[in-house]
Amino acid sequence: MKLLTASSALLLLASTVVAAPPRPDAATHKSSRSRLQRAAARRSPAQHAGQAHAAAASPSADDDDDDNTHVYETNWAGAVIETTGVQSVTGTFTVPVPSTDGSGAGWVGIDGNDCYTGILQTGVNWYRDGANVTYVAWYEWFPASMEYWTGFAVDGGDVIRATVTADGTRSGVALVENLTKGTNISHAFTSSETLSPLCQTDAEWIVEDYVEDLAFVEFADFGTFTFTDASVVTAAGTTGLADAEIFDIEQSSVIRTNSSILSDSSVAVSWIK
Ligand SMILES: *[C@@H]1O[C@H](CO)[C@@H](O)[C@H](O)[C@H]1NC(C)=O
Ligand SMILES: *[C@@H]1O[C@H](CO)[C@@H](O)[C@H](O)[C@H]1NC(C)=O
Ligand SMILES: *[C@@H]1O[C@H](CO)[C@@H](O)[C@H](O)[C@H]1NC(C)=O
Ligand SMILES: *[C@@H]1O[C@H](CO)[C@@H](O)[C@H](O)[C@H]1NC(C)=O
């Protein structure tokens, strides 16, 4: 969600190719941290081993009576739907008050998973440093860098609806609404901001342990973060989460989140450690 500097992109690449080279097209574009890491993780035999281990170590995974695929990644938790003709993705959440120091982000997006050209995202970051807890709402059309909305205060406990809408592959809007107060802020992307086209082939509702200064930010305990009223509008109509892939975060063999689809319109992500 944030842009890498050229040197940090190289460093990240250098560290990830050890496990598995990202796809050539991923390597030639400057990539968001999440996408780069996901590209590497998806293709890493070690990651698949980790996934198998995780499933074996967690009996509850076997008891799961839904058919949702469960994917472990280094920085994403939540739900992803792979489809075609994605026009709009929305989800509502209560901004968490982190109980430990660190950061995290909650957002909705189009094409963060498998597109490799454009990504349209909007959401909220949280930061805790002792008693100081701060929040910021932001939007991004990758590969342009993430932009913060100034003048739109976000507080823990606010009920926020985040929506991204693509009016085609090079045009769209990011919208954040404060449902508690009835306020909103939006950004319509201009052609100079949509540098690279969307594929409109995936929709996601994500809690992210993002990377800053070449390292994962300390992943603050956000409790349970729940997206409700989640849906994706495609050329074929509106779909819920029933068939979504579930994502969870695993770093160095440590499982850090536990996500589950609660209903066709809701996914919950619980912080574990
Ligand atoms: C609180 O955190 C924000 C964001 O990290 C920072 O800009 C601000 O200076 C901090 N305030 C205090 C009082 O530490
Ligand atoms: C959103 O609503 C909350 C009340 O829940 C308020 O504290 C906050 O300032 C509001 N933010 C904006 C930008 O209106
Ligand atoms: C955003 O707020 C404005 C008032 O400031 C209102 O006219 C508009 O309908 C709102 N839009 C959405 C999508 O909530
Ligand atoms: C994940 O949450 C489910 C309940 O939603 C629980 O049954 C399961 O034990 C949890 N798994 C882990 C690894 O915490």
Coordinates of C-alpha atoms and ligand atoms in Angstrom, one line a residue:
M1 CA 0.0 0.0 0.0
K2 CA 2.9 2.3 0.4
L3 CA 5.5 2.8 -2.3
L4 CA 9.0 1.4 -2.0
T5 CA 12.0 3.4 -2.8
A6 CA 14.0 1.9 -5.6
S7 CA 16.7 0.7 -3.2
S8 CA 14.3 -0.8 -0.7
A9 CA 12.5 -2.5 -3.6
L10 CA 15.8 -4.1 -4.7
L11 CA 16.6 -5.1 -1.2
L12 CA 13.1 -6.7 -0.8
L13 CA 13.5 -8.4 -4.1
A14 CA 17.0 -9.7 -3.1
S15 CA 15.6 -11.1 0.1
T16 CA 12.5 -12.7 -1.5
V17 CA 14.2 -14.3 -4.5
V18 CA 16.1 -16.5 -2.1
A19 CA 12.8 -18.3 -1.5
A20 CA 11.3 -17.9 -4.9
P21 CA 11.8 -15.4 -7.7
P22 CA 8.7 -13.3 -8.2
R23 CA 7.1 -13.4 -11.7
P24 CA 9.2 -11.5 -14.2
D25 CA 6.4 -9.0 -14.7
A26 CA 6.2 -8.4 -11.0
A27 CA 9.9 -7.9 -10.7
T28 CA 10.0 -5.3 -13.5
H29 CA 7.4 -3.0 -12.0
K30 CA 7.9 -1.1 -8.8
S31 CA 5.7 -2.9 -6.6
S32 CA 3.7 -2.3 -3.4
R33 CA 5.2 -4.1 -0.5
S34 CA 2.1 -6.2 0.0
R35 CA 2.0 -7.3 -3.6
L36 CA 5.7 -8.0 -3.8
Q37 CA 5.7 -10.1 -0.7
R38 CA 2.6 -11.8 -1.7
A39 CA 4.0 -12.6 -5.1
A40 CA 7.0 -14.2 -3.5
A41 CA 5.0 -16.0 -0.8
R42 CA 2.5 -17.5 -3.2
R43 CA 5.4 -19.1 -5.2
S44 CA 7.5 -20.1 -2.3
P45 CA 7.8 -23.8 -1.5
A46 CA 8.7 -22.8 2.1
Q47 CA 5.4 -20.9 2.4
H48 CA 3.5 -23.9 1.2
A49 CA 5.3 -26.1 3.8
G50 CA 4.4 -23.5 6.4
Q51 CA 0.8 -23.7 5.3
A52 CA 0.6 -27.4 5.6
H53 CA 2.3 -27.3 9.0
A54 CA -0.2 -24.7 10.1
A55 CA -3.1 -26.8 9.0
A56 CA -1.8 -29.8 10.8
A57 CA -1.0 -27.9 14.0
S58 CA -4.5 -26.4 14.1
P59 CA -7.2 -29.1 14.5
S60 CA -9.8 -26.4 14.2
A61 CA -8.8 -26.0 10.6
D62 CA -9.9 -29.5 10.0
D63 CA -13.2 -29.0 11.7
D64 CA -14.0 -26.0 9.5
D65 CA -17.2 -26.9 7.8
D66 CA -16.9 -24.3 5.0
D67 CA -15.0 -24.8 1.8
N68 CA -13.1 -21.5 1.8
T69 CA -9.5 -21.9 0.9
H70 CA -7.2 -20.8 3.6
V71 CA -4.0 -19.0 2.5
Y72 CA -1.1 -17.9 4.8
E73 CA 0.8 -14.8 3.8
T74 CA 3.4 -12.6 5.5
N75 CA 1.3 -9.5 5.7
W76 CA -2.4 -10.0 4.7
A77 CA -5.4 -11.2 6.7
G78 CA -9.0 -11.2 5.6
A79 CA -10.8 -12.2 2.5
V80 CA -10.1 -12.2 -1.2
I81 CA -12.4 -12.9 -4.1
E82 CA -11.0 -13.7 -7.6
T83 CA -13.4 -12.9 -10.3
T84 CA -13.8 -10.7 -13.4
G85 CA -15.3 -7.3 -14.1
V86 CA -14.9 -5.9 -10.6
Q87 CA -16.5 -2.5 -10.4
S88 CA -16.8 -1.7 -6.7
V89 CA -15.8 -3.2 -3.4
T90 CA -17.2 -2.0 0.0
G91 CA -16.9 -3.0 3.6
T92 CA -17.8 -1.4 7.0
F93 CA -15.7 -1.7 10.1
T94 CA -15.2 -0.2 13.6
V95 CA -11.8 1.5 13.8
P96 CA -9.9 -0.5 16.4
V97 CA -8.2 0.9 19.5
P98 CA -4.9 -1.1 19.6
S99 CA -4.0 -2.3 23.0
T100 CA -0.2 -2.7 22.4
D101 CA 2.3 -0.5 20.7
G102 CA 2.7 -0.8 16.9
S103 CA 0.6 -0.2 13.8
G104 CA -1.6 -1.9 11.3
A105 CA -4.1 -1.1 8.5
G106 CA -7.6 -2.1 7.5
W107 CA -8.7 -1.5 3.9
V108 CA -10.7 -2.6 0.9
G109 CA -9.3 -2.9 -2.5
I110 CA -9.4 -3.9 -6.1
D111 CA -6.6 -5.9 -7.7
G112 CA -4.1 -6.1 -4.8
N113 CA -3.9 -9.9 -5.2
D114 CA -3.0 -11.0 -8.7
C115 CA -3.2 -8.0 -11.1
Y116 CA 0.4 -6.8 -11.1
T117 CA -0.4 -3.5 -12.8
G118 CA -2.8 -1.2 -10.9
I119 CA -4.2 -1.5 -7.4
L120 CA -7.0 0.7 -6.0
Q121 CA -7.3 0.8 -2.2
T122 CA -8.7 2.9 0.6
G123 CA -8.7 2.4 4.4
V124 CA -7.3 3.5 7.7
N125 CA -4.0 3.0 9.5
W126 CA -3.6 2.9 13.2
Y127 CA -0.6 3.7 15.3
R128 CA 0.0 3.3 19.0
D129 CA 3.0 4.5 21.0
G130 CA 2.3 4.3 24.7
A131 CA -0.7 6.5 25.5
N132 CA -0.5 8.1 22.0
V133 CA -2.9 6.4 19.6
T134 CA -3.4 8.0 16.2
Y135 CA -5.2 7.2 13.0
V136 CA -5.2 8.3 9.4
A137 CA -7.5 7.6 6.4
W138 CA -5.8 7.1 3.0
Y139 CA -6.3 6.2 -0.6
E140 CA -4.0 4.8 -3.2
W141 CA -3.9 3.9 -6.9
F142 CA -0.8 1.9 -7.2
P143 CA 1.8 2.5 -8.6
A144 CA 1.2 6.1 -7.5
S145 CA 2.0 6.5 -3.8
M146 CA -0.5 6.3 -1.0
E147 CA -2.1 9.7 0.0
Y148 CA -3.4 10.6 3.4
W149 CA -6.6 12.5 3.7
T150 CA -5.9 15.5 5.9
G151 CA -8.9 17.1 7.5
F152 CA -10.8 13.9 8.0
A153 CA -10.3 12.9 11.6
V154 CA -10.6 9.2 12.4
D155 CA -10.9 8.0 16.0
G156 CA -11.0 4.6 17.6
G157 CA -14.6 3.4 17.7
D158 CA -15.7 5.2 14.6
V159 CA -17.8 3.1 12.3
I160 CA -16.3 3.6 8.8
R161 CA -17.5 2.4 5.5
A162 CA -14.7 2.2 2.9
T163 CA -15.5 1.8 -0.8
V164 CA -13.5 1.8 -3.9
T165 CA -15.2 2.1 -7.3
A166 CA -13.5 1.6 -10.7
D167 CA -15.2 3.3 -13.6
G168 CA -13.0 1.4 -16.0
T169 CA -9.3 0.4 -15.8
R170 CA -7.9 3.9 -15.5
S171 CA -10.6 5.8 -13.6
G172 CA -12.2 5.5 -10.2
V173 CA -13.1 6.9 -6.8
A174 CA -12.1 6.1 -3.2
L175 CA -14.6 6.9 -0.5
V176 CA -14.5 6.7 3.2
E177 CA -17.7 7.5 5.2
N178 CA -18.0 8.0 8.9
L179 CA -21.3 6.3 9.5
T180 CA -21.4 7.4 13.2
K181 CA -21.3 11.0 12.2
G182 CA -22.6 11.0 8.6
T183 CA -19.5 12.6 7.2
N184 CA -17.5 11.4 4.3
I185 CA -14.5 12.1 2.2
S186 CA -13.7 10.9 -1.3
H187 CA -11.1 11.1 -4.0
A188 CA -11.7 10.9 -7.7
F189 CA -8.5 9.8 -9.4
T190 CA -7.4 11.8 -12.4
S191 CA -5.7 10.2 -15.4
S192 CA -2.4 11.5 -14.2
E193 CA -2.8 9.5 -11.0
T194 CA -3.9 6.3 -12.6
L195 CA -0.6 5.5 -14.0
S196 CA -1.2 1.9 -14.7
P197 CA -4.5 0.1 -15.5
L198 CA -6.5 -2.1 -13.2
C199 CA -7.3 -5.7 -14.2
Q200 CA -10.6 -5.6 -12.3
T201 CA -10.1 -9.3 -11.4
D202 CA -9.9 -9.4 -7.6
A203 CA -11.6 -7.8 -4.6
E204 CA -10.2 -7.8 -1.1
W205 CA -11.0 -6.9 2.5
I206 CA -7.7 -6.8 4.4
V207 CA -6.0 -6.2 7.7
E208 CA -2.3 -5.6 6.9
D209 CA 0.9 -5.7 8.8
Y210 CA 2.6 -3.3 6.4
V211 CA 6.3 -2.8 5.8
E212 CA 8.1 0.4 6.6
D213 CA 11.8 1.0 6.5
L214 CA 12.3 -2.5 5.1
A215 CA 10.6 -4.2 8.0
F216 CA 7.2 -5.2 9.1
V217 CA 5.8 -2.6 11.4
E218 CA 5.3 -3.9 15.0
F219 CA 1.8 -5.5 14.6
A220 CA -0.3 -3.8 17.3
D221 CA -2.9 -6.0 19.0
F222 CA -6.2 -4.7 17.4
G223 CA -8.3 -7.4 19.0
T224 CA -10.8 -8.5 16.4
F225 CA -11.4 -6.4 13.3
T226 CA -14.6 -7.2 11.5
F227 CA -15.7 -6.2 8.1
T228 CA -19.5 -6.1 7.8
D229 CA -21.8 -5.2 4.9
A230 CA -19.0 -6.4 2.6
S231 CA -19.8 -7.0 -1.0
V232 CA -18.3 -6.7 -4.5
V233 CA -20.1 -5.4 -7.5
T234 CA -19.0 -7.0 -10.8
A235 CA -20.3 -6.8 -14.3
A236 CA -22.4 -9.8 -13.4
G237 CA -24.0 -8.4 -10.3
T238 CA -23.3 -8.1 -6.5
T239 CA -21.6 -10.9 -4.7
G240 CA -20.8 -11.5 -1.0
L241 CA -18.0 -13.3 0.7
A242 CA -19.4 -16.9 0.7
D243 CA -16.8 -18.1 -1.8
A244 CA -13.9 -15.9 -0.7
E245 CA -10.4 -17.2 0.0
I246 CA -9.5 -16.6 3.7
F247 CA -6.1 -15.0 4.3
D248 CA -4.1 -15.1 7.5
I249 CA -0.7 -13.8 8.5
E250 CA 2.2 -16.1 9.2
Q251 CA 5.7 -14.8 9.7
S252 CA 8.7 -17.0 10.5
S253 CA 6.3 -19.9 11.2
V254 CA 4.4 -17.8 13.7
I255 CA 0.7 -17.5 12.9
R256 CA -0.4 -14.0 13.8
T257 CA -4.0 -13.8 12.9
N258 CA -7.1 -16.0 12.7
S259 CA -9.7 -14.9 10.1
S260 CA -13.0 -16.4 9.4
I261 CA -16.0 -15.8 7.1
L262 CA -18.9 -15.0 9.5
S263 CA -21.5 -14.7 6.9
D264 CA -21.9 -13.8 3.2
S265 CA -21.3 -10.2 4.1
S266 CA -18.8 -10.4 7.0
V267 CA -15.2 -11.5 7.7
A268 CA -13.5 -11.2 11.1
V269 CA -9.8 -11.0 11.6
S270 CA -8.5 -11.7 15.1
W271 CA -5.0 -10.8 16.3
I272 CA -3.2 -13.7 17.9
K273 CA 0.3 -12.4 18.5
Ligands
LIG1 C1 1.7 10.8 18.6 O1 1.9 10.0 17.4 C2 1.9 10.8 16.2 C3 2.0 9.8 15.1 O2 3.1 8.9 15.3 C4 3.0 11.8 16.2 O3 3.0 12.5 15.1 C5 2.8 12.7 17.4 O4 3.9 13.6 17.5 C6 2.7 11.9 18.7 N1 2.4 12.7 19.8 C7 3.0 12.6 21.0 C8 2.4 13.5 22.1 O5 3.9 11.8 21.2
LIG2 C1 -16.6 10.4 13.0 O1 -17.5 10.2 14.1 C2 -16.9 10.2 15.4 C3 -18.0 9.9 16.3 O2 -18.1 8.5 16.4 C4 -16.2 11.5 15.6 O3 -15.6 11.4 16.9 C5 -15.2 11.7 14.6 O4 -14.6 13.0 14.8 C6 -15.9 11.7 13.2 N1 -14.9 12.0 12.2 C7 -15.2 12.8 11.2 C8 -14.2 13.1 10.2 O5 -16.3 13.4 11.1
LIG3 C1 -20.9 13.0 1.6 O1 -21.3 14.1 2.4 C2 -22.0 15.1 1.6 C3 -22.2 16.3 2.6 O2 -21.0 16.8 3.0 C4 -23.3 14.6 1.1 O3 -23.9 15.6 0.3 C5 -23.0 13.3 0.3 O4 -24.3 12.8 -0.1 C6 -22.2 12.3 1.0 N1 -21.9 11.2 0.2 C7 -21.9 10.0 0.5 C8 -21.6 9.0 -0.5 O5 -22.2 9.6 1.7
LIG4 C1 -9.7 -19.4 15.1 O1 -11.0 -19.1 15.5 C2 -11.9 -20.1 15.6 C3 -13.3 -19.6 15.9 O2 -13.7 -18.6 15.0 C4 -11.5 -21.1 16.6 O3 -12.3 -22.2 16.7 C5 -10.1 -21.5 16.3 O4 -9.6 -22.3 17.4 C6 -9.1 -20.4 16.1 N1 -7.8 -20.8 15.7 C7 -6.7 -20.3 16.1 C8 -5.4 -20.9 15.6 O5 -6.7 -19.5 17.0

